Short mmCIF file of C-alpha atoms and ligand atoms in Angstrom, two decimals:
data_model
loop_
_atom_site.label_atom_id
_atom_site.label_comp_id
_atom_site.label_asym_id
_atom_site.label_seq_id
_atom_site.Cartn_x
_atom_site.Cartn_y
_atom_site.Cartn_z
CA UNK J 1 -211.14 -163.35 -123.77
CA UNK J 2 -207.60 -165.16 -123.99
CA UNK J 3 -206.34 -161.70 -121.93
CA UNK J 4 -208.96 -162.61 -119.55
CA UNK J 5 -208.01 -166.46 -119.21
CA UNK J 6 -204.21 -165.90 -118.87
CA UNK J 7 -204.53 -163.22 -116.23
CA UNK J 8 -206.68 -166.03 -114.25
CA UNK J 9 -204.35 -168.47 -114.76
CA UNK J 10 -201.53 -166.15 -113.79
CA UNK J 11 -203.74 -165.02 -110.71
CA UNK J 12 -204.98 -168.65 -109.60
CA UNK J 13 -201.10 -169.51 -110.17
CA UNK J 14 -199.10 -167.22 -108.27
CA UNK J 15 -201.73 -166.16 -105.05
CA UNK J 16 -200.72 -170.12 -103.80
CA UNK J 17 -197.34 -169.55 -104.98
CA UNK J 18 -196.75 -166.15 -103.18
CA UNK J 19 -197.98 -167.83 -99.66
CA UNK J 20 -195.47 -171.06 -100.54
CA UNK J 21 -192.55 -168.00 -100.60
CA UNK J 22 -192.71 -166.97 -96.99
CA UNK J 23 -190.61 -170.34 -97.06
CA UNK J 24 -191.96 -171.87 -92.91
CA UNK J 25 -190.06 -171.98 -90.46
CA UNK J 26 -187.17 -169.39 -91.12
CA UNK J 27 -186.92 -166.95 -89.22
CA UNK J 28 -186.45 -163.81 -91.08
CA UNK J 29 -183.16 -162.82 -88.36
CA UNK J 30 -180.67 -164.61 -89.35
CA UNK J 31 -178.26 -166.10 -85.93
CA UNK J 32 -175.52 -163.04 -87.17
CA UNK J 33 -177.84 -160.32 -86.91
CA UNK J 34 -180.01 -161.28 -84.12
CA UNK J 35 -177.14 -161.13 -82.00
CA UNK J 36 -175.74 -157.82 -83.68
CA UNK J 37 -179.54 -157.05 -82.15
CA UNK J 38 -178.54 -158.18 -78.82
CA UNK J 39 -175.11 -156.25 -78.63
CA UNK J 40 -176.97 -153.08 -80.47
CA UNK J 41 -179.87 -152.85 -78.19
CA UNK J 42 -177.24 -153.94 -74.86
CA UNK J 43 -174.73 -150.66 -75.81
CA UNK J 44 -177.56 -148.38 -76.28
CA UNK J 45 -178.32 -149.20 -72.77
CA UNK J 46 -175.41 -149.18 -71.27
CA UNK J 47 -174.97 -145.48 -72.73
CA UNK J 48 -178.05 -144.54 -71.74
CA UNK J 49 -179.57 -144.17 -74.70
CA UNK J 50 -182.06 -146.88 -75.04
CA UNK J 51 -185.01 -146.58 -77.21
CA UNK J 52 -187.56 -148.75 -75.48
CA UNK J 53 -188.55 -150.28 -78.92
CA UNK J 54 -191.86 -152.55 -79.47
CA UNK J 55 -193.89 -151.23 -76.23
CA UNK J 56 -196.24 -149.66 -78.17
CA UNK J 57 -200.39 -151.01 -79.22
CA UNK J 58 -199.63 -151.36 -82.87
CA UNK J 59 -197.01 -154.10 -81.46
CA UNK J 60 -199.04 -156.13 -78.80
CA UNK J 61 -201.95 -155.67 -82.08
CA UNK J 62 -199.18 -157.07 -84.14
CA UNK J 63 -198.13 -159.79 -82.20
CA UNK J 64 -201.49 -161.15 -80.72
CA UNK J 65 -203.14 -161.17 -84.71
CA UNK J 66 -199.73 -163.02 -86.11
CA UNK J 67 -198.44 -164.71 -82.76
CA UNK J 68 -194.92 -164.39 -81.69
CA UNK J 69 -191.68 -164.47 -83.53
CA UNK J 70 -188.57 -163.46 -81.06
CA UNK J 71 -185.32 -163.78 -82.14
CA UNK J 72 -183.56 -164.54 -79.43
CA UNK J 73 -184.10 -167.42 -76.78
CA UNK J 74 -182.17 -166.23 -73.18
CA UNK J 75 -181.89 -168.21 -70.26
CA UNK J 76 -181.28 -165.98 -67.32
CA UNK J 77 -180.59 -165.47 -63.45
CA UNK J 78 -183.98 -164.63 -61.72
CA UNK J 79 -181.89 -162.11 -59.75
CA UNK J 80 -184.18 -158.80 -60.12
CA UNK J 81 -181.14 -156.39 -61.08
CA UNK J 82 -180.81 -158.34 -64.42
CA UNK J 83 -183.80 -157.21 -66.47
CA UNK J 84 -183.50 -158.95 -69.83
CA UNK J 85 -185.85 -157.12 -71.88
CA UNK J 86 -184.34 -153.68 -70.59
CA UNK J 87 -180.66 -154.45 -70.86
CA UNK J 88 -181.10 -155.42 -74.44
CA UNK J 89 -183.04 -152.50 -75.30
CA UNK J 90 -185.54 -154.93 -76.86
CA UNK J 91 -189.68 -154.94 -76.83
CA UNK J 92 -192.76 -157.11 -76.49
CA UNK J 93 -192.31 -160.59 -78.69
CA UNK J 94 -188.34 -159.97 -79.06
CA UNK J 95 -186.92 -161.81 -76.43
CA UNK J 96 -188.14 -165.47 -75.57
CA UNK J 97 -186.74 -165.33 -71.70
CA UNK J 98 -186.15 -168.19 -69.22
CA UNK J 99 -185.28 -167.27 -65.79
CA UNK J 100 -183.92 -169.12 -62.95
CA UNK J 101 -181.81 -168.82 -60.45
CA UNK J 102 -178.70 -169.36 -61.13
CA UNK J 103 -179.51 -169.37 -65.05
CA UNK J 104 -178.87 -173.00 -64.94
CA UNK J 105 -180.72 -175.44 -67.66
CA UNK J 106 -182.02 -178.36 -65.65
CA UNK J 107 -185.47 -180.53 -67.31
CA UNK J 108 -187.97 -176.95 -67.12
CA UNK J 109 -185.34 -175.01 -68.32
CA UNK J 110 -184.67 -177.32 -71.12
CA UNK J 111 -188.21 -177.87 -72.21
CA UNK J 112 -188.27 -174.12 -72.31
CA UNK J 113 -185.20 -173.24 -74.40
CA UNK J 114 -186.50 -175.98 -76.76
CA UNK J 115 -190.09 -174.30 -77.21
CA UNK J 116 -188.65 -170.83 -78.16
CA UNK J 117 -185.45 -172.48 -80.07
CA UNK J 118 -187.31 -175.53 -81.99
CA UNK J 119 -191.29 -174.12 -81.84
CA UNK J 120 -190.55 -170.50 -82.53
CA UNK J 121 -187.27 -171.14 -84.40
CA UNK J 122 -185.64 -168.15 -82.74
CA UNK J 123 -182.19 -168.10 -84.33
CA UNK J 124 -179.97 -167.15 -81.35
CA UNK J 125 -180.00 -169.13 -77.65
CA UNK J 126 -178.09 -167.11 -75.37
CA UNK J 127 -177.13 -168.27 -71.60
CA UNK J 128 -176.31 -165.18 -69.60
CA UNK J 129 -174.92 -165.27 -66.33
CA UNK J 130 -174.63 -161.89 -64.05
CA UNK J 131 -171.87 -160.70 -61.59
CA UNK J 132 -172.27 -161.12 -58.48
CA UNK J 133 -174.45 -163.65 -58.66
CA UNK J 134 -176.13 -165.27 -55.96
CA UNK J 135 -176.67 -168.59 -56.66
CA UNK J 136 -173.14 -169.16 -57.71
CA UNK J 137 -171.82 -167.66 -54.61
CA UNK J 138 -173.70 -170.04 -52.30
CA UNK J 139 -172.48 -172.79 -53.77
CA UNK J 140 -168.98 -171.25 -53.69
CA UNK J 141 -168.97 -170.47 -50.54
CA UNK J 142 -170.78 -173.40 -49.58
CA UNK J 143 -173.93 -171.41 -47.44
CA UNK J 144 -176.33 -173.44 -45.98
CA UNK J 145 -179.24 -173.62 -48.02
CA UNK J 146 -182.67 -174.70 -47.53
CA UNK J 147 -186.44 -176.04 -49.00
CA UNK J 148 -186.32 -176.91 -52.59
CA UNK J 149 -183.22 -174.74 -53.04
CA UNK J 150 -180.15 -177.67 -53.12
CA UNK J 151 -182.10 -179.38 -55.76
CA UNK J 152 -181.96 -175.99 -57.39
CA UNK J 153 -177.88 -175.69 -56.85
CA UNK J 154 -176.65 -178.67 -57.66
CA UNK J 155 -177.00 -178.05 -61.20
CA UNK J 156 -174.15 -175.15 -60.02
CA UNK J 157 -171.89 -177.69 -58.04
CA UNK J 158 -169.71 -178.73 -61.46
CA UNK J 159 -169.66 -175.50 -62.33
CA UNK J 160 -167.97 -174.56 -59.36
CA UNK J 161 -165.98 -177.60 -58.96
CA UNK J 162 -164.26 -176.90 -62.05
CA UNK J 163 -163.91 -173.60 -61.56
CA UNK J 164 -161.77 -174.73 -58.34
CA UNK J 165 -159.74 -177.32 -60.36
CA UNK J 166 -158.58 -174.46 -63.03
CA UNK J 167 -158.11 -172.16 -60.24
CA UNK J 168 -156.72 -173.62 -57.62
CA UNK J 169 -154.89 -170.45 -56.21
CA UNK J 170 -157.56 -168.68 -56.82
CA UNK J 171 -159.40 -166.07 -53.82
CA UNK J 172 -163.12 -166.53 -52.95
CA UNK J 173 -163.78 -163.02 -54.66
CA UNK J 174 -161.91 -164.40 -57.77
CA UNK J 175 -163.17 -168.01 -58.12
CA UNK J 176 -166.74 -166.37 -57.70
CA UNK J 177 -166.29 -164.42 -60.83
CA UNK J 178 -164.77 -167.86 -62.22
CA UNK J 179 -167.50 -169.82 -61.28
CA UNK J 180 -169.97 -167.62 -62.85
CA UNK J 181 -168.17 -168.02 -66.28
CA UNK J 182 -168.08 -171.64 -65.95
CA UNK J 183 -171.44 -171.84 -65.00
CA UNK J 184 -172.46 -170.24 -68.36
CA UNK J 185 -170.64 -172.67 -69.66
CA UNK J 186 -171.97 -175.68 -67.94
CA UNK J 187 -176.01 -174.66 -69.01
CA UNK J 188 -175.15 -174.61 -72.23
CA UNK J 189 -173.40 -178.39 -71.71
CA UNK J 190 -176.29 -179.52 -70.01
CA UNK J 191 -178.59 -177.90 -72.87
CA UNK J 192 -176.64 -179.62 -75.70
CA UNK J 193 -176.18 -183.06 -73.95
CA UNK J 194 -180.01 -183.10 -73.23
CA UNK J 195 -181.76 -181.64 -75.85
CA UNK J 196 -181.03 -183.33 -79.47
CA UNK J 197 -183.34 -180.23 -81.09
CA UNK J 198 -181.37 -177.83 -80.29
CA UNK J 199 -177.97 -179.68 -80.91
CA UNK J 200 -179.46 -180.41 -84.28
CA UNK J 201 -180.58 -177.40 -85.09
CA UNK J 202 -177.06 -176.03 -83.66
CA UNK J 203 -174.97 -178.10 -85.91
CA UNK J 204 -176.73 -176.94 -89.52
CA UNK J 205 -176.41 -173.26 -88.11
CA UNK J 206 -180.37 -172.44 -88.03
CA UNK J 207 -179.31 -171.07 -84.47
CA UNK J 208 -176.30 -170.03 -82.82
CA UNK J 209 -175.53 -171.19 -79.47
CA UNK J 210 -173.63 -168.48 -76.77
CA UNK J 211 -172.57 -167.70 -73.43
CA UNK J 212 -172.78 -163.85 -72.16
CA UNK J 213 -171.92 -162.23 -68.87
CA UNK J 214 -173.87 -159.64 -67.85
CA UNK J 215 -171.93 -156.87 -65.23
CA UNK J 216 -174.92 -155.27 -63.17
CA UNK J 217 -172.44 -152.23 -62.51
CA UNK J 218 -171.66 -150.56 -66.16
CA UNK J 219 -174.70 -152.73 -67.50
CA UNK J 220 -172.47 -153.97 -70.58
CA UNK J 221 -173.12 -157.52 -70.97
CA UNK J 222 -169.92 -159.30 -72.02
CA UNK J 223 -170.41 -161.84 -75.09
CA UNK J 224 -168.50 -165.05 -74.53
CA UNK J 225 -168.86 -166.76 -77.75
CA UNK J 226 -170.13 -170.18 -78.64
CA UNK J 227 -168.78 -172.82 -75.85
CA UNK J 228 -165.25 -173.55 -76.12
CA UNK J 229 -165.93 -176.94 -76.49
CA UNK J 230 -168.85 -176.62 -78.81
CA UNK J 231 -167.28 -179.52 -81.64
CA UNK J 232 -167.00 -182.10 -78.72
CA UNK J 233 -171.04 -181.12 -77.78
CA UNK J 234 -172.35 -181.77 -80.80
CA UNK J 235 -170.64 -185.15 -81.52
CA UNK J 236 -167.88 -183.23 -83.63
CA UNK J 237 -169.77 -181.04 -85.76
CA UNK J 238 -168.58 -177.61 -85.99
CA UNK J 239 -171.82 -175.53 -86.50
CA UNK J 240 -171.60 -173.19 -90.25
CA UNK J 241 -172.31 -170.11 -87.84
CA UNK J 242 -169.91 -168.39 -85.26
CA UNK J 243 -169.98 -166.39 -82.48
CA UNK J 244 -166.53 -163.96 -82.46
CA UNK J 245 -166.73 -162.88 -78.91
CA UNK J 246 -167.34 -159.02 -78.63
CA UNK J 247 -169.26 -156.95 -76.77
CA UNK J 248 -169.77 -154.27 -79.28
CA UNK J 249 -171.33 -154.82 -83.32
CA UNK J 250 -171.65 -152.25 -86.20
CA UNK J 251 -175.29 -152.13 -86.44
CA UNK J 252 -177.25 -154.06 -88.55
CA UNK J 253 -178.08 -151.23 -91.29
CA UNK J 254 -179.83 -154.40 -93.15
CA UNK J 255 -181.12 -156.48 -90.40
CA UNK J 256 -182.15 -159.39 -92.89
CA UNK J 257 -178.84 -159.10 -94.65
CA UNK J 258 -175.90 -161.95 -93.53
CA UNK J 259 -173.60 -160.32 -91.70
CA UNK J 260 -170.17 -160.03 -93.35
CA UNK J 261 -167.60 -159.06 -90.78
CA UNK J 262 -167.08 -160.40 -87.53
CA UNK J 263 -168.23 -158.59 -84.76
CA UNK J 264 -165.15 -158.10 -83.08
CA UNK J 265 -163.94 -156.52 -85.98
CA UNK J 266 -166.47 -153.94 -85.60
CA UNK J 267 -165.33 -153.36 -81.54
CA UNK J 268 -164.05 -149.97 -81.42
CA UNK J 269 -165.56 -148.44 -84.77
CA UNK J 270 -168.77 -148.77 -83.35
CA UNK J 271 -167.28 -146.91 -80.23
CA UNK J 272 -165.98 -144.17 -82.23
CA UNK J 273 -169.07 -143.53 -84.62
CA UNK J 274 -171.37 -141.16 -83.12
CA UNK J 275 -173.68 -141.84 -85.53
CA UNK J 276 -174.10 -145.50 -84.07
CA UNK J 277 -176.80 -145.30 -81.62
CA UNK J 278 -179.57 -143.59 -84.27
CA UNK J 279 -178.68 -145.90 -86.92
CA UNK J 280 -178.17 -149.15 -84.73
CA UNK J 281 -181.89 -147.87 -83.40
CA UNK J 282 -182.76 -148.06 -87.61
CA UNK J 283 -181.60 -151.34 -87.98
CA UNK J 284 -183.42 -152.88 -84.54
CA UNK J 285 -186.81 -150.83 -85.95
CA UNK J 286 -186.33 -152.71 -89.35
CA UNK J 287 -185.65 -156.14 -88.12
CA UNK J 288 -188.47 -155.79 -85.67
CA UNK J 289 -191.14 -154.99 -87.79
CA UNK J 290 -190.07 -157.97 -89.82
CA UNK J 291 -192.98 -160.20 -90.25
CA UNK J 292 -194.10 -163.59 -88.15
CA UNK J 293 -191.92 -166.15 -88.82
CA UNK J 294 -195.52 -168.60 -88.60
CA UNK J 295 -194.73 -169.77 -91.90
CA UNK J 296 -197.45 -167.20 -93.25
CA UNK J 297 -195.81 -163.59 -93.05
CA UNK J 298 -197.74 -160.38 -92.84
CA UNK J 299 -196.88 -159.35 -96.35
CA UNK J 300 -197.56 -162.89 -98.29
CA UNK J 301 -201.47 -162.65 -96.51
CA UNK J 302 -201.75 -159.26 -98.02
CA UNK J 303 -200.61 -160.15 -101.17
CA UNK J 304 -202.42 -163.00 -101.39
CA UNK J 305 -205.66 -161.32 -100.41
CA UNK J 306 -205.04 -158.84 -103.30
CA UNK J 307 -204.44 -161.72 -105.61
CA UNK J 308 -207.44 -163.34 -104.25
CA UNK J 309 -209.93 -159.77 -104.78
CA UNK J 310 -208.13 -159.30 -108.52
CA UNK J 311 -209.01 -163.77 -109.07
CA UNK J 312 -212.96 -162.80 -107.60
CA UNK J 313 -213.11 -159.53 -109.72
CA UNK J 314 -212.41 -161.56 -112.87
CA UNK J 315 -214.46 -164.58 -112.43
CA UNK J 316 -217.07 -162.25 -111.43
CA UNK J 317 -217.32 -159.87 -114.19
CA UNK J 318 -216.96 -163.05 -116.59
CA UNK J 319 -220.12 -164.36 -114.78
CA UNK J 320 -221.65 -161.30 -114.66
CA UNK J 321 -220.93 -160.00 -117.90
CA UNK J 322 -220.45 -163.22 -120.36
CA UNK J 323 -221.08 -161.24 -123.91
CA UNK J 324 -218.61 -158.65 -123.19
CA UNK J 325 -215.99 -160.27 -124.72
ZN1 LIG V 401 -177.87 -164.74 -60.21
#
């Protein structure tokens, strides 16, 4: 009978208890490995060798039951030759992606980055420009431009402005290329002088703010790093995480793990390891299956239901069977 009591207890105790652990609101990617994700998934593609990860029913089953939980929050150029998804080599519910022309962060934009940074708690924000870009090179080159589509540039203009002021010497061709760097830049300004979310959740490191180039010819998207004024942006706070700017990560063998070297570190090793694709393709399949960030993961519901079935089974053979003991 005591037996009975304290296995109740224990059951009635820890089924609550084992709910409270899925701790809500972390994501389960930390900002270090979600963008050792990014860079993972972006070389596999840009050897050819992407995996196409998360496409399949057991996913869009996975994510319409527990809702979504990407880890990564990119605001990108509409242009149609820079397919986020793809040139990460990342799946349904991984990416969170904003696109607009331009990739600039104007009120929408904003709004946007803040659902899938703040809401969803995705633990990178990336602002990736493109070569040859467009948008950038109207407003470099000053073209004529019509409809809605000025209201649309002139979040470019100080881009490009300053772009001209560093480079004064600079070639069309060359200040282009400029531009698009600075425009990267200038997003994630306007994102951090606008949105006091994402600066705040910036500054205690829950996610990790970076620019990225993306080069639509060898498909290798060039990390930046956080912005080089990042301190000044968030009123002199200099955020616990950092973004070493590489294009190229050892993979994530333990996706939940903190990273412990920087990724630029890791540049050429991952180069030289054949072995890096398959396993980088391990560490993606382990992070992705990780469980909803919803604040109730996959794993605490089952083991709470279990709990729940072993609390019922007691109380019910007790009931049933009140002599036995
Ligand atoms: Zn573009």
């Amino acid at each position: 009978m005591f037996i009975k009591r304290l296995v109740l207890v224990f059951l009635l105790v820890f089924a609550p208890l084992s709910v409270m652990a899925s701790s809500p609101g972390a994501h389960p990617v930390s900002p270090e490995n979600g963008l050792k994700m990014l860079t993972e998934g972006n070389l596999r593609f840009a050897l050819g060798q992407s995996t196409h990860p998360n496409t399949s029913f057991s996913r869009r089953l996975l994510t319409t039951t527990e809702g979504q939980a990407p880890f990564a929050t990119v605001i990108a150029c509409s242009d149609s030759r820079v397919p986020v998804e793809i040139l990460f080599d990342q799946g349904i519910g991984d990416l969170f992606v904003i696109k607009v022309a331009g990739n600039v962060a104007d009120t929408d934009e904003i709004g946007s980055a803040e659902y899938g940074v703040d809401h969803l708690g995705t633990p990178v924000l990336m602002v990736l420009g493109h070569s040859y870009c467009g948008a950038v090179t109207a407003v470099t080159t000053g073209a004529e431009v019509h409809g809605s589509i000025p209201a649309l540039v002139d979040n470019i203009v100080p881009a490009v402005d300053k772009a001209r002021h560093d480079h004064p010497d600079a070639e069309t061709p060359e200040l282009i290329v400029q531009a698009i760097e600075t425009n990267v830049w200038q997003a994630i300004e306007d994102l951090l002088d606008t949105s006091h979310a994402i600066a705040d959740r910036a500054k205690d490191g829950r996610v990790i703010v970076i620019g990225a180039v993306y080069d639509i010819l060898t498909g290798k998207v060039n990390i930046l790093g956080a912005h080089p004024n990042q301190t000044e942006l968030l009123g002199g706070v200099t955020p616990p995480v950092h973004a070493e700017p590489a294009m190229h990560a050892e993979p994530a063998k333990d996706a939940h793990a903190p990273a412990e070297q920087a990724p630029a570190e890791q540049a050429d090793a991952a180069h030289a390891d054949p072995t890096v694709e398959k396993a980088a393709a391990e560490g993606h399949a382990e992070a992705a299956e990780a469980p909803s960030s919803g604040g109730f993961g996959f794993f605490s519901f089952i083991v709470f239901v279990l709990l729940l079935i072993g609390a019922v089974f007691v109380l019910d053979k007790k009931i049933l069977n009140p002599d036995q003991d």
